[in-house]
Coordinates of C-alpha atoms and ligand atoms in Angstrom, one line a residue:
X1 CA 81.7 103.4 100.4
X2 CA 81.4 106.1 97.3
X3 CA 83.5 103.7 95.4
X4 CA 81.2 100.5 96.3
X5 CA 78.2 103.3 94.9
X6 CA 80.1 104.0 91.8
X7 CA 80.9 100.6 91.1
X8 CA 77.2 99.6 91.8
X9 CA 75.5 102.2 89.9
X10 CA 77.5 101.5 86.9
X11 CA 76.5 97.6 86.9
X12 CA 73.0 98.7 86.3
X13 CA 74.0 101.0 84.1
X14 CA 75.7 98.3 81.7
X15 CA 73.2 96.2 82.2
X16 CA 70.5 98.5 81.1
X17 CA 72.6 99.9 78.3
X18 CA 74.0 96.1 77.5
X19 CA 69.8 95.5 77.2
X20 CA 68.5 98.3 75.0
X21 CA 69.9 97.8 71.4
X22 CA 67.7 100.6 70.3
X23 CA 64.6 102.6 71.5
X24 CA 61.9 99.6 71.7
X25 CA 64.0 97.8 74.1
X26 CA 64.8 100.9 76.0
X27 CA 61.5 101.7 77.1
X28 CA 60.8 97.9 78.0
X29 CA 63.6 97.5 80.5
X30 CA 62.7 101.1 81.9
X31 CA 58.8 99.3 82.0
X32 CA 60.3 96.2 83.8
X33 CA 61.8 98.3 86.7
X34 CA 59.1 100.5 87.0
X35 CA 57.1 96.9 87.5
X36 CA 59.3 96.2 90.2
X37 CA 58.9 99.4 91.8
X38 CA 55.4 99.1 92.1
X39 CA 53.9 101.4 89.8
X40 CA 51.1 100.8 87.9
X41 CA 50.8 100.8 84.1
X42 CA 48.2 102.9 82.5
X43 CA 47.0 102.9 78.7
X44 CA 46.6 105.9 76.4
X45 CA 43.3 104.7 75.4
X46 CA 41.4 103.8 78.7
X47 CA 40.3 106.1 81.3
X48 CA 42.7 107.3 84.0
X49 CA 41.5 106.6 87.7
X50 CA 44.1 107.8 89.6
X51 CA 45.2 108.0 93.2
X52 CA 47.1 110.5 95.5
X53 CA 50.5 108.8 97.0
X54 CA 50.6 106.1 93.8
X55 CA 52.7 106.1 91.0
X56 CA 51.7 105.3 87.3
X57 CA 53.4 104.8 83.8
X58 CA 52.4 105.0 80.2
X59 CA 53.9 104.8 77.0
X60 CA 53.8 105.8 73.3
X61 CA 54.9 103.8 70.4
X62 CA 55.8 101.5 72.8
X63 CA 59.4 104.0 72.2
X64 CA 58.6 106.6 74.8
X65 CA 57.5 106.5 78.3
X66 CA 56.5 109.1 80.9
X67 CA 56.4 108.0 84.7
X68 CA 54.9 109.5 87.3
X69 CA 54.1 109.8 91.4
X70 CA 51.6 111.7 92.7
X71 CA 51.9 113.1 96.2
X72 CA 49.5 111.9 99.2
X73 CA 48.5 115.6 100.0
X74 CA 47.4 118.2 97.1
X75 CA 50.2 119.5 94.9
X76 CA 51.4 122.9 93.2
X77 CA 52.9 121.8 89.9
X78 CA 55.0 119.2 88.2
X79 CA 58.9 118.2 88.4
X80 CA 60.0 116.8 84.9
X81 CA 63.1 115.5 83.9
X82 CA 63.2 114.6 80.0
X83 CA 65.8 112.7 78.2
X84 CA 65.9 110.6 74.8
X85 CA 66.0 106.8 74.4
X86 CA 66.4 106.7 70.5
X87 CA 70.6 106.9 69.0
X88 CA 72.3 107.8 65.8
X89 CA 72.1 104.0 63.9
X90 CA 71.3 102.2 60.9
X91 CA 67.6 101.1 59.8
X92 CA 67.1 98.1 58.5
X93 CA 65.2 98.9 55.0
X94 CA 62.1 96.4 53.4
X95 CA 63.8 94.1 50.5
X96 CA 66.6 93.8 52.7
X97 CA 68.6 91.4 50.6
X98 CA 71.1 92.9 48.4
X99 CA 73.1 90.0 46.4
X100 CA 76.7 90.5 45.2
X101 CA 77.9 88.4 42.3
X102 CA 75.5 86.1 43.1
X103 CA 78.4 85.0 46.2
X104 CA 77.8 87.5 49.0
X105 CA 74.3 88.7 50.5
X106 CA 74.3 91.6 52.2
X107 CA 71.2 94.4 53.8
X108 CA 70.2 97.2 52.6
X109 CA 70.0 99.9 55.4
X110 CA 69.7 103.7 56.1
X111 CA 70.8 106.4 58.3
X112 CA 68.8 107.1 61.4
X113 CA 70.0 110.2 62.8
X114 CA 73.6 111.8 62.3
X115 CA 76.1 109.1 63.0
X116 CA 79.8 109.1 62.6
X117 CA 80.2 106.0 59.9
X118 CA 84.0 105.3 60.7
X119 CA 83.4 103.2 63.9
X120 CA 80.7 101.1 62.4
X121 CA 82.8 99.6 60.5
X122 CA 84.8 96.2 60.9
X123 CA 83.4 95.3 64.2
X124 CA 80.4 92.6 65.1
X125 CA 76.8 94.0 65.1
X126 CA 73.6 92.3 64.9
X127 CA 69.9 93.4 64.3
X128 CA 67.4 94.5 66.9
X129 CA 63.8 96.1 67.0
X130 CA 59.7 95.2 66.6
X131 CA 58.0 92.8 64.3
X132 CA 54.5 93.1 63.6
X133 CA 52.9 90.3 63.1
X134 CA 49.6 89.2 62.2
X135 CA 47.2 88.0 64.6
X136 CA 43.4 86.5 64.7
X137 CA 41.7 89.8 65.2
X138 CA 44.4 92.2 64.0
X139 CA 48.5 92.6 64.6
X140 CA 50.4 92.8 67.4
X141 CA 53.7 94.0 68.0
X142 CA 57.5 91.0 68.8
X143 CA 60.6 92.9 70.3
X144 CA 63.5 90.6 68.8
X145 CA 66.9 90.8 69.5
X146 CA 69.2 88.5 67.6
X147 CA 71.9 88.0 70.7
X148 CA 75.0 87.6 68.5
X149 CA 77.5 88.6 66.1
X150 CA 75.4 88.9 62.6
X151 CA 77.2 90.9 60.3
X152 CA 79.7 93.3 59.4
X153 CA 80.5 96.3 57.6
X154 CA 83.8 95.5 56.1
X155 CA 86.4 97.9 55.6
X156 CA 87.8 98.7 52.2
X157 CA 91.5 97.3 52.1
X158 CA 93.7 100.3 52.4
X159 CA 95.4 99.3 49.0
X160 CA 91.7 99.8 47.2
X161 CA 91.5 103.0 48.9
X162 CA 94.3 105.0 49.6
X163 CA 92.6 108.6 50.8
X164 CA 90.7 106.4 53.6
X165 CA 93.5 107.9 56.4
X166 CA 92.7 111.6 54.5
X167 CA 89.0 112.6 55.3
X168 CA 87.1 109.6 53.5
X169 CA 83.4 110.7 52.3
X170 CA 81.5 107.8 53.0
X171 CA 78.3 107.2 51.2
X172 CA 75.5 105.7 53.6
X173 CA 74.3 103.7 49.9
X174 CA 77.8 102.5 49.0
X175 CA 79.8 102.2 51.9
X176 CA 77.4 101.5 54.9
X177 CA 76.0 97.8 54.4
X178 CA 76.7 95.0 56.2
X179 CA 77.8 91.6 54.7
X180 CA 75.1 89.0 56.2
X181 CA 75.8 85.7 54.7
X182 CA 77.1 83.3 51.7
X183 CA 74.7 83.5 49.0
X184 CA 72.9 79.9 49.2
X185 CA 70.1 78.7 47.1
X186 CA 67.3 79.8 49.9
X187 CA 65.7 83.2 49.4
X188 CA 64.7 85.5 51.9
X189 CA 67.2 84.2 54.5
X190 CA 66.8 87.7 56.6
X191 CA 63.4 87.6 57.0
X192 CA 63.4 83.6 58.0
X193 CA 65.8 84.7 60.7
X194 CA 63.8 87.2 61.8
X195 CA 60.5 85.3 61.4
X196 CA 62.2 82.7 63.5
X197 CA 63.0 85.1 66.0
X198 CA 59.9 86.0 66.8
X199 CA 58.5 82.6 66.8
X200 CA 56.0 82.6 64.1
X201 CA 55.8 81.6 60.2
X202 CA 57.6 84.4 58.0
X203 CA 54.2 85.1 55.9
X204 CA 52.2 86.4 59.4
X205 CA 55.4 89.3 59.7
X206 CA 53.4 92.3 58.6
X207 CA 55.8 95.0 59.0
X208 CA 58.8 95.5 60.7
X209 CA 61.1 98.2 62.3
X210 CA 64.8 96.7 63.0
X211 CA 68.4 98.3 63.6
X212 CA 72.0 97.4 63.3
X213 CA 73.3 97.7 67.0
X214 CA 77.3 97.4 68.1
X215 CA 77.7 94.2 69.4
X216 CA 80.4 95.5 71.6
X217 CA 79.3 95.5 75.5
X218 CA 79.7 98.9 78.3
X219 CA 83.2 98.9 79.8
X220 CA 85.4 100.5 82.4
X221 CA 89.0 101.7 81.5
X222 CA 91.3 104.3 82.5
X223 CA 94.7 103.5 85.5
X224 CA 91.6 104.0 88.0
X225 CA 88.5 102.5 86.1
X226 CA 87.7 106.7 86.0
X227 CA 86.0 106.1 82.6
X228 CA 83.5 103.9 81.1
X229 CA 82.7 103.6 76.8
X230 CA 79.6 102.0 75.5
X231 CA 77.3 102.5 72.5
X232 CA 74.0 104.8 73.1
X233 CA 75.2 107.1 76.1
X234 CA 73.8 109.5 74.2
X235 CA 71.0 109.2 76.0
X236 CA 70.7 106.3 77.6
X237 CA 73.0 107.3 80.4
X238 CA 70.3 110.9 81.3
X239 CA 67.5 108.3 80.9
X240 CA 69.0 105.9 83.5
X241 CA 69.9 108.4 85.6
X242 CA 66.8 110.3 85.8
X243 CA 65.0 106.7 86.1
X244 CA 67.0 105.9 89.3
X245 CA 66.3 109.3 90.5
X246 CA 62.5 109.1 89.9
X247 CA 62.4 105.4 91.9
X248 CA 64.0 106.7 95.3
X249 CA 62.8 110.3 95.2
X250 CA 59.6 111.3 97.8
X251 CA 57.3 113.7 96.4
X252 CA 55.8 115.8 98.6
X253 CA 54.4 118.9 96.9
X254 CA 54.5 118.4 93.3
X255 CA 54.2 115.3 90.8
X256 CA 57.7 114.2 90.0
X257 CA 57.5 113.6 86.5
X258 CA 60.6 111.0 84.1
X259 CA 59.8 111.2 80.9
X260 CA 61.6 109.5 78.0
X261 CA 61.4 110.8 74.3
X262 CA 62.5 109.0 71.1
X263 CA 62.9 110.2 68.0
X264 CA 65.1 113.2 69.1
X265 CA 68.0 112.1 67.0
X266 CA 66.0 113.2 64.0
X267 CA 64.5 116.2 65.0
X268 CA 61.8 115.0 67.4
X269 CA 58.8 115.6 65.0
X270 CA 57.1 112.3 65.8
X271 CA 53.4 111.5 67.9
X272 CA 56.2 110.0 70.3
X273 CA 59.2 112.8 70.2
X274 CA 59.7 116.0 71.8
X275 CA 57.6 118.2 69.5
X276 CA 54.7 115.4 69.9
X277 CA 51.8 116.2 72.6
X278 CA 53.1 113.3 74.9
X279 CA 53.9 115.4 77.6
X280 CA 51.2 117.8 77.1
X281 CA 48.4 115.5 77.1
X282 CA 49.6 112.7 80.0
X283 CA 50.1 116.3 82.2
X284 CA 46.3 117.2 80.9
X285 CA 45.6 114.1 82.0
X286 CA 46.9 113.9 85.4
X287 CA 45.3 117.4 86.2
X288 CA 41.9 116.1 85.1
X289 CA 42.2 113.0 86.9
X290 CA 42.9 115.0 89.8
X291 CA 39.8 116.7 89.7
X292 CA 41.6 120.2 88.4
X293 CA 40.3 122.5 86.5
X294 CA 41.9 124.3 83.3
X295 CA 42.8 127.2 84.9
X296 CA 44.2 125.3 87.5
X297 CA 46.3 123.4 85.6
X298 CA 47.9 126.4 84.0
X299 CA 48.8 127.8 87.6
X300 CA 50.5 124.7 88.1
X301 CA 52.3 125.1 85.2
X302 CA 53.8 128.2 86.4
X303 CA 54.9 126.7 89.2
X304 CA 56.6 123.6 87.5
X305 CA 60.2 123.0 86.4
X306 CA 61.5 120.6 83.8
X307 CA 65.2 119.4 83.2
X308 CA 65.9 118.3 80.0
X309 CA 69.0 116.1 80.2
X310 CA 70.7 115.3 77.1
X311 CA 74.6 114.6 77.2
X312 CA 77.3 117.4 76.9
X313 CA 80.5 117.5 75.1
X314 CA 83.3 117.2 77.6
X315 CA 86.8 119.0 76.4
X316 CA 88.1 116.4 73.8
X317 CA 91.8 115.3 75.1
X318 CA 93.1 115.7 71.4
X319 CA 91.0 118.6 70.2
X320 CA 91.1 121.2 73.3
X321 CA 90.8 124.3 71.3
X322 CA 87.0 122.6 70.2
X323 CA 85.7 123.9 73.1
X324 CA 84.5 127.5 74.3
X325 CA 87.6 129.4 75.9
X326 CA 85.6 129.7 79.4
X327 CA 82.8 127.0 79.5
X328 CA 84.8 123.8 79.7
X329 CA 83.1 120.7 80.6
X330 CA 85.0 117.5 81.9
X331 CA 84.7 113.7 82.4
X332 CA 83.9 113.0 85.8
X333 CA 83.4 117.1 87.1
X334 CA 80.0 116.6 87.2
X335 CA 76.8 117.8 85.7
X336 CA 77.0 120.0 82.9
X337 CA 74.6 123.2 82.2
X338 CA 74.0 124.8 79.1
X339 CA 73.9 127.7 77.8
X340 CA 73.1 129.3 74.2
X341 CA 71.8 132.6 73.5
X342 CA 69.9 131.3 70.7
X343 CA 68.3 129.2 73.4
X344 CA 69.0 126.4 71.7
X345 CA 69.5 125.5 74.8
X346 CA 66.6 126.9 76.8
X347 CA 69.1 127.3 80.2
X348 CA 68.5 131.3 81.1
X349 CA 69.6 132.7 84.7
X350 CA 66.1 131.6 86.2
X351 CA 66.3 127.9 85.6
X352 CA 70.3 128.0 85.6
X353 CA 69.9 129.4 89.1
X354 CA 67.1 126.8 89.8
X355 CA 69.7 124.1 88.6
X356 CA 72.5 124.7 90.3
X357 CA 70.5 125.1 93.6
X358 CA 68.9 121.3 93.0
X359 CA 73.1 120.5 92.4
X360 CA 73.9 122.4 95.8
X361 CA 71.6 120.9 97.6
X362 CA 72.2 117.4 96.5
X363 CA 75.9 118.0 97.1
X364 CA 76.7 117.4 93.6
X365 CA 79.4 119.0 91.3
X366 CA 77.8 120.7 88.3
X367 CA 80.2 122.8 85.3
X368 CA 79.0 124.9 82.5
X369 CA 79.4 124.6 78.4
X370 CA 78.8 127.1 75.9
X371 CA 79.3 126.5 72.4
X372 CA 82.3 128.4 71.0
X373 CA 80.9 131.3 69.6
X374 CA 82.5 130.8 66.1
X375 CA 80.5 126.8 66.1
X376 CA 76.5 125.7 65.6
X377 CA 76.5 123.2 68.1
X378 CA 73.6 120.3 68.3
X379 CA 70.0 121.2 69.3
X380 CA 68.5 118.9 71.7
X381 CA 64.9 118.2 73.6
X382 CA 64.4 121.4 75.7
X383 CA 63.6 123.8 73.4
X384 CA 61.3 121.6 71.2
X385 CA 58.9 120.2 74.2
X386 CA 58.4 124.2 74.7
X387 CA 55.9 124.3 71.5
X388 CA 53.5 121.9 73.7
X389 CA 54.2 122.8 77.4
X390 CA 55.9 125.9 78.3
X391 CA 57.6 126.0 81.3
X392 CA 60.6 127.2 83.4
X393 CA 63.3 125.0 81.9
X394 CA 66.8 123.7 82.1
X395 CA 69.0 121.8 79.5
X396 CA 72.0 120.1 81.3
X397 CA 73.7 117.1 80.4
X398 CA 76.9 114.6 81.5
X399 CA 79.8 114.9 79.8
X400 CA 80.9 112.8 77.1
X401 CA 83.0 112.7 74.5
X402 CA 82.7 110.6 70.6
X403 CA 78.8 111.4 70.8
X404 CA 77.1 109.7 68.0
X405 CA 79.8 107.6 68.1
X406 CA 78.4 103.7 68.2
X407 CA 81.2 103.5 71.4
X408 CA 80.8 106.8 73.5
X409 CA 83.3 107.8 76.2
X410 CA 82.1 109.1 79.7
X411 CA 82.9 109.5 83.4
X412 CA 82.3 106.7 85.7
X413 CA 81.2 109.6 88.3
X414 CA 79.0 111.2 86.2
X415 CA 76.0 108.7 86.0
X416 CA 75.6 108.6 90.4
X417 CA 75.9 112.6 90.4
X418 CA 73.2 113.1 88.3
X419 CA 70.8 110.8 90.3
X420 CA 71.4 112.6 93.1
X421 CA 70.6 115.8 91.2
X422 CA 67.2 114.0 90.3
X423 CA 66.3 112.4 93.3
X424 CA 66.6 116.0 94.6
X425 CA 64.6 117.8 91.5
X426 CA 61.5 114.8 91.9
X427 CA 61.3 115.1 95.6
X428 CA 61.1 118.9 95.4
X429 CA 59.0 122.2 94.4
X430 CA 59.3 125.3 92.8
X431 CA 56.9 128.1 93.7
X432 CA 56.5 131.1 91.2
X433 CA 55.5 134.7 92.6
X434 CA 54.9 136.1 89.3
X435 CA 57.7 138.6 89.8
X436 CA 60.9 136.9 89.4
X437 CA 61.0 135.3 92.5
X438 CA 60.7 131.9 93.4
X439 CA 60.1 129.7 96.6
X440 CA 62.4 126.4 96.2
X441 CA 61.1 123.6 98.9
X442 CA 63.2 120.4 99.2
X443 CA 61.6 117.6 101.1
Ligands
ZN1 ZN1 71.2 113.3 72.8

């Protein structure tokens, strides 16, 4: 039976991760099962008429969503779990085409985020993202995806580079683009492709924003299928989770709230990331749809908790002494709470506490990690979202290992523990007395 759940929930998990190339297609496949589950999609620009016991979505950018469900009677505050849809990849630049020796074409393309280059390298990956495209009255916005193996970034031989095995340097200019095709007589054979794509005549393509994705699809390995690798579980794994969570949770005295950033891979600073007013504003929103007044909204604030799910670093099976001496996370052992006294991570021993009772209660395993104290480790969501809305709040992750690797390693356990955890965070309530105590009610 918990097999049969495993194996299920990591079907949909493939699928959805199999689906989203990149951020754009991320938050449409979260916006088709949200469909499905009935709630109704709002717009950042039109009036908000909302209704106790429904559940809404909106989105930014089209790359960032926040879902939520009201409860039929009057609420306290809100439950928010935040993840990230966007990964480390390669942007596709304007002037794509880049011709060698008048023989080979390849595209010209930059670092999003803080990849490792290595495993991009010699393997199949094609080009996904939006197309803006001219219209009658204006432009509207084509999510392509060009469903096969494109291009490559080939490998220098090991005979033309000898040091490659010795802590190679690679240059995201020199070394990072892919071969496309033969160089024929037709010009501006990228954009043709892409323009066919779409469906329309290359001239009406405006603008565009496309990535290089690994072509290579989710799998299970391991003597006992215990793992599963795929590009983007960094976040996309959180995201899913907290998604699945959000769709079978019941509400009952506060809004459960699954919000989805993008842009955190390169420092959140964007109308649609972390440090944006996405959050801020869709909470305003709900409070003044809801006939509440400032002040009120504020108390509810104080009485709110938000989970900001990003993955962990598991103990790496080849690099043990990586990791902190006491705070060890492992595939498979669970959710993983972190800690940093810089508050980096903004975990302290209020919403720790808070987190590991949600865990408890959703009879869930849950493990700590601390950065070594001798290594910076990465910052995530948590701490950024604060600037906009402050509230009690949790970083936690599932373990992984390779992140920013195009193929990440995780637990095939992980994924069902942590929708547990959320189904138990969205369908519950945190009560603050205004002197350290706190009244936790699960529904
Ligand atoms: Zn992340």
């Amino acid at each position: 039976m918990e097999q049969d759940h495993t194996e299920s929930v990591n079907k949909d998990l493939f699928s959805f991760l199999d689906n989203s190339p990149n951020a754009f297609w991320a938050v449409k496949n979260m916006c088709s099962i949200l469909d499905q589950a009935g709630l109704a999609r709002l717009s950042e620009g039109a009036k908000w008429n909302l209704e106790a016991g429904r559940g809404y979505y909106v989105t930014r950018n089209d790359s960032a969503v926040i879902a939520f469900r009201i409860p039929k009677a009057d609420y306290t505050g809100f439950q928010i779990m935040a993840s990230h849809c966007d990964s480390p990849m390669f942007k596709i630049k304007a002037n794509a085409e880049i011709a060698v020796d008048s023989q080979y074409v390849k595209l010209n393309v930059e670092k999003y985020g803080g990849m490792i280059c290595a495993p991009w390298l010699d393997r199949p990956l094609s080009v996904a993202g939006r197309v803006i495209v001219r219209t009658e009255d204006g432009i509207e916005t084509r999510l392509i995806n060009i469903d096969r193996d494109l291009c490559i970034i080939p490998n220098m031989a090991i005979h033309m580079n000898r040091e490659v095995n010795d802590g190679y340097k690679f240059n995201a200019q020199a070394d990072m683009l892919p071969l496309f095709c033969e160089k024929g007589d037709e010009t501006d054979a990228f954009m043709k492709l892409i323009a066919s794509e779409a469906g329309v005549p290359a001239e009406d393509i405006l603008d565009t924003d496309l990535f290089l994705y690994n072509r290579m699809k989710a799998s299970v390995f391991g003597l006992n299928n215990e793992f599963i690798a795929s590009g983007r579980l960094d976040d996309l794994q959180c995201a899913f989770a907290s998604l699945q969570g959000f769709i079978q949770a019941s509400p009952v005295d506060s809004v459960a709230v699954h919000c989805v950033f993008d842009n955190e891979e390169v420092g959140s600073g964007s109308k649609q990331g972390a440090a944006g007013t996405f959050l801020k504003d869709t909470l305003h929103r709900i409070s003044a749809a809801m006939g509440k007044t400032d002040e009120e909204y504020m108390m509810g604030l104080a009485s709110s908790f938000l989970v900001s799910a990003d993955n962990a670093h598991a103990v790496h099976p080849n690099h043990a002494e990586k990791s902190d001496p006491t705070n060890r996370a492992y595939l498979n052992k669970g959710i993983v709470i972190k800690y940093s006294a810089n508050q980096k991570y903004t975990t302290d021993a209020v919403s720790g506490a808070v987190m590991r009772s949600i865990c408890e209660r959703a009879g869930v395993p849950y493990q700590t990690f601390t950065n070594r104290s001798d290594m910076i480790g990465g910052s995530t969501l948590g701490n950024i979202s604060q600037s906009q809305v402050s509230l009690n709040t949790v970083d936690i992750g599932l373990p992984q290992l390779a992140m920013h690797s195009p193929y990440e390693t995780a637990g095939a356990n992980d994924t069902a523990y942590l929708i547990r955890a959320a189904k138990v965070l969205f369908s519950s309530s945190i009560e603050a007395a205004g002197d350290g105590s706190y009244k936790l009610r699960f529904s």
